[in-house]
Amino acid sequence: MKKILQDYSLDELKSQLTELGVKMPRMRAEQLYRWANEYVPFFEMTNIPKDVIELLQLNYDEQPIQIYKKFESKDGTLKYVFKLFDGNMIEGVLMKYKYGNTICVSTQVGCRMGCLFCATGLDGMVRNLSAGEILGQVLAVNHDLGGTVSQRQITNIVLMGCGEPLDNFDNVVKFIELVSSSHGSINISQRNISLSTCGIAPKIKALADLNLGITLTISLHATTDEFRKQIMKIANAYSLADLFEAINYYFKKTGRRVMFEYILLDKNTTVHDARRIKSLCKGLSYHFNLIPINMTPNAKVDPLLKPAGKTKTAEFWQHLKDNNISATTRRTLGEDISGACGQLRRKVIKEGEQ
Ligand code: SAH
Ligand code: SF4
C-alpha cells in the first residue's frame, strides 16, 4: 500500500525524502508540500526532477481522494461523493454563504455511534480516515472550484460529515494542524474550523487540553438522560452531567463560545426543555442551532423522531426567548440533493449495486 502524501507535515516530508536519499531534501520537501496542497497529479509538479518524481510515484499516492460524483443543488450547494483508494465512499458538502464557502468534511467511513436519526450510523463503522484523507477532501474541492493555495476558494471548515471526529481523535487533530499550518498549506485559520461531536466526554477534555482555536459544537438533541439514551447510544456511556462537566472544562480552558445542535422533535421542544437548557448551560457562553430533522430511513418510521410541528416549533422559540437562550435555525442547504450526512453516500452505493 502506498503512503498518502497529504498525511505528512513539511518536516515529516523532509525526513521521508532524506530516507529515500533525495538530494536537497529541504527544498524538495517544500516544493512537494506545496504541490500536495495544490492537489495536483505528479506529472504537474513541474519544478521537481523526473527521477525524483519516479521515486515518489513508487512510494506515495498524491491524490488519495477522488471526486466520484458531484451534485449541485438549486441553492448552489455542492454535494460531493469521494472515492478512497480502497474503494470506500465518503461524502462532503460545500455551502456557499455571503461571507465565504464552508466545506463539511467526513472523518470516518460510517460511524459506530448509532444515533437513531442518522443515516451514517446505519451501516456501522467501516474505518477511520487518515489525516491526509480528511485534508484531501478540502484540497480536492478547493482544486475543483479553481482555487489554489494562495487563492483559496474555501474559507471555513466544519467537521460534520460522516463519522464521529472524537472517535478518530489523533487523525482529526493532525488534520486540524495540517490544514491550519502556515508553511505552504491551504492555511485555514483554526478560528474558522468547527468540530461537531455527539459528546464523548473524556475526549472533549483531551481536546480542551490541546488549546486549539477551533469551535466546539455539541449535538445535544435532548435535555434529559432518559430521552437522550433513547435516541443517542453515547448517552449510555456519558450522562448529561458528565457531558456538561466536560463542556465546562472546555469553556474554562479555551474561553470559546460553545455551539449546540438541536433537532426539532415533538418530544424535545417543551417549555421544560427550554428551562433545562437554561440550567444545563449555566455559566457558559453558547448558542443553539435548531435543525429541522432530515427524514432518513429510521426517522421516517420511529415515533420517537416525530418532527415538531409548526405550532410546537413556534412555541419552543418563544420558550427559548423567554429564557434568554440565543438560538437560530440553521439554513437547510442542499435539501434537494439528499441533505443529511450519510444519505447521499448510501444512495450512490445503492445505485451502484443495481
Ligand atoms: N458525529 C458528529 C458529527 C457528524 S453528524 C456529531 O454527531 O455531532 C453532524 C450533525 O448532523 C450532528 O449534529 C447530527 O446530530 C446531525 N444529524 C444527523 N442526522 C440528522 C438528521 N437526520 N437530521 C438532522 N440532523 C442530523
Ligand atoms: Fe455518528 Fe454523528 Fe451520525 Fe451520531 S449523528 S451516528 S455520532 S455521525
Coordinates of C-alpha atoms and ligand atoms in Angstrom, one line a residue:
M1 CA 0.0 0.0 0.0
K2 CA 1.3 3.4 -0.9
K3 CA 1.6 6.2 1.6
I4 CA -0.6 9.2 1.4
L5 CA 1.3 12.4 0.6
Q6 CA -1.1 14.7 2.5
D7 CA -0.6 12.7 5.7
Y8 CA 2.7 14.5 6.3
S9 CA 3.8 17.8 7.6
L10 CA 6.6 19.7 5.9
D11 CA 9.1 18.5 8.5
E12 CA 7.9 14.9 8.2
L13 CA 8.2 15.1 4.4
K14 CA 11.7 16.3 4.7
S15 CA 12.7 13.3 6.8
Q16 CA 10.9 11.0 4.4
L17 CA 12.8 12.4 1.4
T18 CA 16.1 12.2 3.3
E19 CA 15.4 8.5 4.0
L20 CA 14.7 8.0 0.3
G21 CA 18.1 9.5 -0.5
V22 CA 16.7 12.5 -2.4
K23 CA 19.2 15.3 -2.8
M24 CA 18.4 18.8 -1.3
P25 CA 15.6 17.3 0.8
R26 CA 14.6 20.6 2.5
M27 CA 14.0 22.3 -0.9
R28 CA 12.3 19.3 -2.5
A29 CA 10.1 18.8 0.6
E30 CA 8.9 22.5 0.4
Q31 CA 8.1 22.1 -3.3
L32 CA 6.4 18.8 -2.8
Y33 CA 4.4 20.0 0.2
R34 CA 3.1 22.9 -1.8
W35 CA 2.1 20.7 -4.7
A36 CA 0.4 18.2 -2.3
N37 CA -1.7 21.1 -1.1
E38 CA -2.4 22.3 -4.6
Y39 CA -3.7 18.7 -5.1
V40 CA -2.2 18.2 -8.5
P41 CA -1.0 14.9 -10.0
F42 CA 2.7 14.1 -10.0
F43 CA 3.1 15.0 -13.7
E44 CA 2.1 18.6 -13.0
M45 CA 4.8 19.0 -10.3
T46 CA 7.0 20.8 -12.9
N47 CA 9.9 22.0 -10.7
I48 CA 10.7 18.6 -9.3
P49 CA 13.2 16.5 -11.4
K50 CA 11.9 13.5 -13.2
D51 CA 14.0 10.9 -11.3
V52 CA 12.6 12.2 -8.0
I53 CA 9.0 12.1 -9.3
E54 CA 9.6 8.5 -10.4
L55 CA 10.8 7.6 -6.9
L56 CA 7.8 9.4 -5.3
Q57 CA 5.4 7.6 -7.6
L58 CA 6.6 4.3 -6.3
N59 CA 6.0 5.3 -2.7
Y60 CA 3.2 7.8 -2.5
D61 CA -0.4 8.3 -3.6
E62 CA -0.6 12.0 -4.4
Q63 CA -4.4 12.3 -4.7
P64 CA -5.9 9.9 -2.1
I65 CA -9.4 11.2 -2.6
Q66 CA -11.0 11.2 -6.0
I67 CA -14.2 13.1 -6.7
Y68 CA -16.5 10.3 -7.8
K69 CA -19.8 12.3 -8.2
K70 CA -20.8 15.9 -7.7
F71 CA -24.4 17.2 -7.4
E72 CA -25.4 20.8 -7.5
S73 CA -28.5 22.0 -5.6
K74 CA -30.8 24.7 -6.7
D75 CA -29.4 26.9 -3.9
G76 CA -25.8 26.5 -5.2
T77 CA -24.8 23.9 -2.5
L78 CA -22.5 21.3 -3.9
K79 CA -22.5 17.8 -2.7
Y80 CA -19.5 15.6 -3.4
V81 CA -19.2 11.8 -3.2
F82 CA -15.5 10.9 -2.8
K83 CA -13.9 7.6 -3.6
L84 CA -11.0 6.4 -1.4
F85 CA -8.0 4.3 -2.5
D86 CA -9.7 1.2 -1.2
G87 CA -13.0 1.8 -3.0
N88 CA -14.8 3.1 0.1
M89 CA -17.0 6.2 -0.4
I90 CA -17.5 9.2 1.8
E91 CA -19.3 12.5 1.3
G92 CA -18.6 16.2 1.6
V93 CA -20.7 19.3 1.1
L94 CA -19.8 22.8 0.0
M95 CA -22.1 25.5 1.2
K96 CA -21.9 29.0 -0.2
Y97 CA -22.6 31.9 2.1
K98 CA -22.2 35.6 1.6
Y99 CA -19.0 35.6 3.8
G100 CA -17.4 32.7 2.0
N101 CA -17.5 29.0 1.3
T102 CA -17.8 26.4 4.1
I103 CA -16.9 22.8 3.5
C104 CA -18.4 20.0 5.6
V105 CA -15.9 17.1 5.7
S106 CA -16.2 13.4 6.8
T107 CA -13.8 11.9 9.4
Q108 CA -14.7 8.2 9.2
V109 CA -16.3 5.8 6.8
G110 CA -19.5 5.1 8.6
C111 CA -19.8 5.7 12.3
R112 CA -20.2 3.4 15.3
M113 CA -22.2 5.8 17.5
G114 CA -25.5 4.6 16.1
C115 CA -27.7 7.7 16.7
L116 CA -31.3 6.8 15.8
F117 CA -31.9 9.7 13.5
C118 CA -28.6 9.5 11.5
A119 CA -28.1 7.7 8.1
T120 CA -24.3 7.5 8.6
G121 CA -24.6 5.1 11.5
L122 CA -27.0 2.7 9.8
D123 CA -24.2 0.6 8.3
G124 CA -22.0 0.8 11.3
M125 CA -18.3 1.8 11.3
V126 CA -16.1 0.8 8.4
R127 CA -12.8 2.6 9.2
N128 CA -11.2 5.8 10.3
L129 CA -9.9 8.3 7.7
S130 CA -6.3 9.3 7.9
A131 CA -5.4 13.0 8.4
G132 CA -4.5 13.2 4.7
E133 CA -7.8 11.7 3.7
I134 CA -9.7 14.4 5.7
L135 CA -7.4 17.1 4.3
G136 CA -7.8 15.6 0.8
Q137 CA -11.5 16.5 0.8
V138 CA -10.7 20.1 1.4
L139 CA -7.9 20.2 -1.2
A140 CA -9.9 18.3 -3.8
V141 CA -12.8 20.6 -3.5
N142 CA -10.6 23.7 -3.5
H143 CA -9.0 22.5 -6.6
D144 CA -12.3 21.6 -8.2
L145 CA -13.5 25.1 -7.6
G146 CA -10.5 26.5 -9.4
G147 CA -8.8 27.5 -6.1
T148 CA -5.1 27.3 -5.3
V149 CA -3.1 27.5 -2.1
S150 CA -2.6 31.3 -2.4
Q151 CA -6.1 31.9 -3.7
R152 CA -8.3 29.5 -1.8
Q153 CA -11.9 29.0 -2.6
I154 CA -12.7 27.6 0.9
T155 CA -12.8 29.9 4.0
N156 CA -14.4 27.7 6.7
I157 CA -14.5 24.0 7.6
V158 CA -17.0 22.1 9.6
L159 CA -16.2 18.5 10.8
M160 CA -19.8 17.4 10.4
G161 CA -19.9 14.9 7.6
C162 CA -19.9 11.1 8.0
G163 CA -18.3 9.9 11.3
E164 CA -17.6 11.0 14.8
P165 CA -14.5 13.2 14.9
L166 CA -13.6 12.5 18.5
D167 CA -13.7 8.7 17.8
N168 CA -10.8 9.3 15.4
F169 CA -9.0 11.8 17.7
D170 CA -5.4 11.7 16.7
N171 CA -6.0 11.8 12.9
V172 CA -8.6 14.6 13.3
V173 CA -6.2 16.7 15.5
K174 CA -3.4 16.1 12.9
F175 CA -5.7 17.2 10.2
I176 CA -6.5 20.5 12.0
E177 CA -2.8 21.1 12.5
L178 CA -2.1 20.4 8.8
V179 CA -4.9 22.5 7.3
S180 CA -4.0 25.5 9.5
S181 CA -0.2 25.2 9.1
S182 CA 1.4 28.3 7.6
H183 CA 4.1 26.5 5.6
G184 CA 2.7 26.5 2.1
S185 CA -0.5 24.7 3.1
I186 CA -4.0 26.0 2.4
N187 CA -3.7 27.6 5.8
I188 CA -7.3 27.9 7.0
S189 CA -7.3 29.6 10.5
Q190 CA -8.4 27.4 13.4
R191 CA -10.9 30.1 14.2
N192 CA -12.7 29.1 11.0
I193 CA -12.9 25.4 11.9
S194 CA -15.8 23.8 13.8
L195 CA -15.8 20.3 15.2
S196 CA -19.1 18.6 16.0
T197 CA -19.4 15.7 18.4
C198 CA -22.1 13.6 19.8
G199 CA -20.4 14.1 23.2
I200 CA -17.5 11.7 24.1
A201 CA -16.9 13.5 27.4
P202 CA -13.2 12.5 28.1
K203 CA -12.2 13.3 24.5
I204 CA -13.8 16.8 24.8
K205 CA -11.4 17.3 27.8
A206 CA -8.5 16.0 25.9
L207 CA -9.3 18.4 23.1
A208 CA -9.5 21.3 25.5
D209 CA -6.0 20.4 26.8
L210 CA -4.6 20.9 23.3
N211 CA -5.7 24.5 23.2
L212 CA -6.6 24.7 19.6
G213 CA -8.5 27.7 18.3
I214 CA -11.4 25.8 16.9
T215 CA -15.1 26.0 17.8
L216 CA -16.6 23.1 19.7
T217 CA -20.1 22.0 18.6
I218 CA -22.2 19.6 20.7
S219 CA -25.0 17.5 19.2
L220 CA -27.3 17.7 22.2
H221 CA -30.8 16.9 20.9
A222 CA -32.2 16.1 24.3
T223 CA -32.3 17.7 27.8
T224 CA -32.9 14.5 29.9
D225 CA -30.7 11.4 30.1
E226 CA -33.8 9.3 29.6
F227 CA -34.7 10.8 26.2
R228 CA -31.1 11.2 25.1
K229 CA -30.5 7.5 25.8
Q230 CA -33.4 6.6 23.6
I231 CA -32.1 8.5 20.6
M232 CA -28.3 8.6 21.1
K233 CA -26.4 5.5 22.3
I234 CA -23.5 7.6 23.6
A235 CA -25.8 8.8 26.4
N236 CA -25.5 5.4 27.9
A237 CA -21.7 5.9 28.4
Y238 CA -21.8 9.6 29.4
S239 CA -24.7 11.3 31.2
L240 CA -25.7 14.9 30.6
A241 CA -23.8 15.7 33.9
D242 CA -20.6 14.1 32.5
L243 CA -21.1 15.8 29.2
F244 CA -21.6 19.3 30.7
E245 CA -18.7 18.8 33.1
A246 CA -16.5 18.3 30.0
I247 CA -18.1 21.2 28.2
N248 CA -17.5 23.5 31.1
Y249 CA -13.9 22.3 31.3
Y250 CA -13.5 23.1 27.6
F251 CA -15.1 26.5 28.0
K252 CA -12.9 27.4 31.0
K253 CA -9.7 26.3 29.2
T254 CA -10.4 28.0 25.9
G255 CA -12.8 30.8 26.7
R256 CA -14.5 30.0 23.4
R257 CA -18.3 30.1 22.9
V258 CA -19.8 26.6 22.6
M259 CA -22.3 25.8 19.9
F260 CA -25.1 23.3 20.3
E261 CA -27.0 21.4 17.6
Y262 CA -30.6 20.6 18.4
I263 CA -33.0 18.7 16.2
L264 CA -36.6 19.9 16.5
L265 CA -38.7 16.9 17.6
D266 CA -42.1 16.6 19.1
K267 CA -40.5 15.2 22.2
N268 CA -37.8 17.7 22.9
T269 CA -39.4 21.1 22.4
T270 CA -41.5 21.7 25.5
V271 CA -41.2 24.6 28.0
H272 CA -39.4 22.2 30.3
D273 CA -36.8 21.5 27.7
A274 CA -36.1 25.2 27.3
R275 CA -35.8 25.6 31.1
R276 CA -33.5 22.6 31.3
I277 CA -31.3 24.0 28.5
K278 CA -31.0 27.2 30.5
S279 CA -29.9 25.4 33.7
L280 CA -27.6 22.9 31.9
C281 CA -25.8 25.8 30.1
K282 CA -25.4 28.0 33.2
G283 CA -22.0 29.7 33.2
L284 CA -21.3 29.0 29.5
S285 CA -21.2 31.3 26.6
Y286 CA -23.2 29.4 24.0
H287 CA -25.5 29.4 21.0
F288 CA -28.1 26.9 19.7
N289 CA -28.6 25.9 16.1
L290 CA -32.1 24.5 15.7
I291 CA -32.3 21.9 12.9
P292 CA -35.5 20.6 11.3
I293 CA -35.0 16.8 11.3
N294 CA -34.0 15.3 7.9
M295 CA -36.1 12.3 7.1
T296 CA -33.6 9.4 7.0
P297 CA -35.0 5.8 6.7
N298 CA -35.2 5.4 10.6
A299 CA -36.6 8.9 11.2
K300 CA -39.5 8.1 8.8
V301 CA -40.8 5.2 10.9
D302 CA -39.7 5.8 14.5
P303 CA -42.3 7.6 16.7
L304 CA -39.5 9.0 18.9
L305 CA -38.4 11.0 16.0
K306 CA -41.7 12.7 15.1
P307 CA -40.8 16.2 14.0
A308 CA -42.0 19.2 16.0
G309 CA -45.0 20.7 14.1
K310 CA -45.3 24.3 13.2
T311 CA -47.1 25.4 16.4
K312 CA -44.8 23.5 18.7
T313 CA -41.8 24.9 16.9
A314 CA -43.1 28.5 17.3
E315 CA -43.9 27.9 20.9
F316 CA -40.4 26.5 21.5
W317 CA -38.9 29.6 20.0
Q318 CA -40.9 31.7 22.5
H319 CA -39.8 29.5 25.4
L320 CA -36.1 29.9 24.4
K321 CA -36.6 33.6 24.1
D322 CA -38.3 33.8 27.5
N323 CA -35.2 32.1 28.9
N324 CA -32.7 34.3 27.0
I325 CA -31.3 31.4 25.1
S326 CA -29.5 32.5 22.0
A327 CA -30.7 30.4 19.0
T328 CA -31.0 30.5 15.2
T329 CA -32.3 28.0 12.7
R330 CA -29.7 26.5 10.5
R331 CA -30.4 27.3 6.9
T332 CA -31.0 23.8 5.4
L333 CA -28.9 23.9 2.3
G334 CA -29.0 21.3 -0.4
E335 CA -32.2 19.6 0.6
D336 CA -33.0 18.5 -2.9
I337 CA -29.7 16.6 -3.1
S338 CA -30.0 14.3 -0.1
G339 CA -29.4 16.7 2.8
A340 CA -28.4 14.9 6.0
C341 CA -25.0 13.3 6.4
G342 CA -24.6 9.8 5.1
Q343 CA -27.7 9.8 3.0
L344 CA -26.1 10.6 -0.3
R345 CA -23.3 8.1 0.1
R346 CA -25.8 5.3 0.8
K347 CA -27.9 6.4 -2.2
V348 CA -24.9 6.4 -4.6
I349 CA -23.7 3.0 -3.2
K350 CA -27.2 1.5 -3.6
E351 CA -27.5 2.8 -7.2
G352 CA -24.1 1.3 -8.0
E353 CA -25.4 -2.1 -6.7
Q354 CA -28.4 -2.2 -9.1
Ligands
SAH1 N1 -20.7 12.8 14.6 C1 -20.7 14.2 14.8 C2 -20.6 14.9 13.5 C3 -21.4 14.4 12.3 S1 -23.1 14.5 12.4 C4 -22.0 14.6 15.6 O1 -22.8 13.7 15.8 O2 -22.0 15.7 16.0 C5 -23.4 16.2 12.0 C6 -24.7 16.8 12.6 O3 -25.8 16.2 11.8 C7 -24.9 16.4 14.0 O4 -25.4 17.5 14.8 C8 -26.0 15.3 13.9 O5 -26.7 15.2 15.1 C9 -26.8 15.9 12.7 N2 -27.7 14.9 12.1 C10 -27.5 13.6 11.9 N3 -28.6 13.1 11.3 C11 -29.5 14.0 11.2 C12 -30.9 14.1 10.7 N4 -31.5 13.0 10.2 N5 -31.5 15.3 10.7 C13 -30.9 16.4 11.2 N6 -29.6 16.4 11.7 C14 -29.0 15.2 11.7
SF4_2 FE1 -22.3 9.2 14.2 FE2 -22.8 11.8 14.4 FE3 -24.4 10.2 13.0 FE4 -24.4 10.0 15.6 S1 -25.1 11.8 14.4 S2 -24.3 8.3 14.2 S3 -22.3 10.4 16.1 S4 -22.3 10.7 12.5

